[in-house]
RNA sequence: GGCGGGGUGGCAGAGUGGCCAUGCAGCGGAUUGCAAAUCCGUGUACGCCGGUUCGAUUCCGACCUCCGCCUCCA
């Protein structure tokens, strides 16, 4: 029985989807004006695991992840780069897809873009205006009237009068209440604009998610996710917009992931202390990044450091070594109570709000068992390895072939390696240990590690 | 000021009222020409102070301290 921590109620709740067997989930994606950084990776991987796990439990999952392709930062960046908005956003959507692929992310069922949902956005704003949840200012902006929505603050558990509004940022004097937020921004000359009954402009940031999510998933849907920094005001505003417009409950389970930190500080664009995914990929594979991310709980903060990534790599390597050393990977024909216990435990810990660190510990225990069976019972080893890989797939891990993980090389390099290994074998036959060790060291300096096993010498990349 | 989340062995990171987390690193052993890989064994860990309890890292209270949100941010 799956239990999910719901930010709305601030407690773990048993998960029951609205429609049995089906899950509708919306995850806030990114604004495409720059490369994705490790913080985006944490969010994307965390919810990728959620989707994978739900599917593994037999749910039919509709997974929506939006792309914000129009907003102030995009406009600014396009101007700064002297390129069109379309060129800029297309470029970074392409980059995002590359990053996503490297991380092994499943492609969302739908990836709606704000600019493609203008009619739905306009319709929702109109509904809000009609019910006087919104007002138009003299300058042609449309604002949401926060005072009119009685549940405002229900998600972030903030009391309106306790918010220090305007402490850090100037308040627009056209607002009735400083907390009111923009639904539609009137266009200044030269800015991209769409026609609306109340004047040309573009949507505010929050409205697109309310419009797209309800359009793609229904006016009430199961799970809405995103980074913890989106909880307020973004998700709070989404609730206000959607529930005022539809007069129905918006989302049933709200999930928020913790941040990546660096030097005890949040990694963020505004602080400028971020590493892009592609930067980190130069040194570590996407699978290592994934392991690094899920080795801590999705709601915790995660400290970014080279050392931690290194440890993730070593842990992952251990699992791949286990798969490499097993002769065959085939499903066990007979039921094994001992094996079933591990499977049960894996599902149990994942059922507890997606406890991936503990799930990984189960995988490592399985790996130990496989290694142990390897010398005593090959059939069992094959069967347990099968399960190890199957469970790992739910986390998006161990999807490569071990040879791929360890032995990638160009044909020329492979030839050199094979040649050196042959020379070393000869030296060993002649018991010229010094010569043999020298060759081994030479290969090691090339990043190639040798292992002598059962009369054979195998190599792998260190 | 309000709200939320933390402080666990050398590092990372789960968790629990009394019994194993797990990985990496270390130490000892098996194996190996030596290694590597693997297996076995191995650690007086739970911020501080009180309280409840037969027993608390785990429950309660106070304190110290760190991080996040209250602006755009995954």
mmCIF file of C-alpha atoms (C1' of nucleotides) in Angstrom, chain B residues 32-62:
data_model
loop_
_atom_site.group_PDB
_atom_site.id
_atom_site.type_symbol
_atom_site.label_atom_id
_atom_site.label_comp_id
_atom_site.label_asym_id
_atom_site.label_seq_id
_atom_site.Cartn_x
_atom_site.Cartn_y
_atom_site.Cartn_z
ATOM 1 C "C1'" U B 32 45.651 -14.455 -5.766
ATOM 2 C "C1'" G B 33 52.594 -15.133 -8.099
ATOM 3 C "C1'" C B 34 51.334 -10.107 -6.343
ATOM 4 C "C1'" A B 35 47.028 -7.536 -7.301
ATOM 5 C "C1'" A B 36 41.970 -6.716 -8.754
ATOM 6 C "C1'" A B 37 37.128 -8.613 -8.062
ATOM 7 C "C1'" U B 38 34.518 -11.554 -4.543
ATOM 8 C "C1'" C B 39 33.339 -13.740 0.212
ATOM 9 C "C1'" C B 40 33.771 -13.914 5.777
ATOM 10 C "C1'" G B 41 34.770 -11.123 10.223
ATOM 11 C "C1'" U B 42 35.399 -6.252 12.345
ATOM 12 C "C1'" G B 43 33.181 0.031 14.592
ATOM 13 C "C1'" U B 44 31.378 1.900 22.801
ATOM 14 C "C1'" A B 45 27.261 6.467 15.713
ATOM 15 C "C1'" C B 46 23.006 8.924 16.834
ATOM 16 C "C1'" G B 47 23.853 18.108 18.526
ATOM 17 C "C1'" C B 48 23.280 19.683 24.051
ATOM 18 C "C1'" C B 49 20.415 19.438 28.746
ATOM 19 C "C1'" G B 50 16.393 17.653 31.424
ATOM 20 C "C1'" G B 51 11.916 14.331 31.695
ATOM 21 C "C1'" U B 52 8.796 9.765 30.733
ATOM 22 C "C1'" U B 53 10.301 4.465 30.702
ATOM 23 C "C1'" C B 54 12.783 -1.606 33.261
ATOM 24 C "C1'" G B 55 15.285 0.539 28.853
ATOM 25 C "C1'" A B 56 15.658 6.319 24.287
ATOM 26 C "C1'" U B 57 19.451 7.867 18.942
ATOM 27 C "C1'" U B 58 14.087 6.795 18.515
ATOM 28 C "C1'" C B 59 8.587 9.719 22.825
ATOM 29 C "C1'" C B 60 7.997 14.766 25.616
ATOM 30 C "C1'" G B 61 10.083 19.744 27.004
ATOM 31 C "C1'" A B 62 13.885 23.471 26.850
#
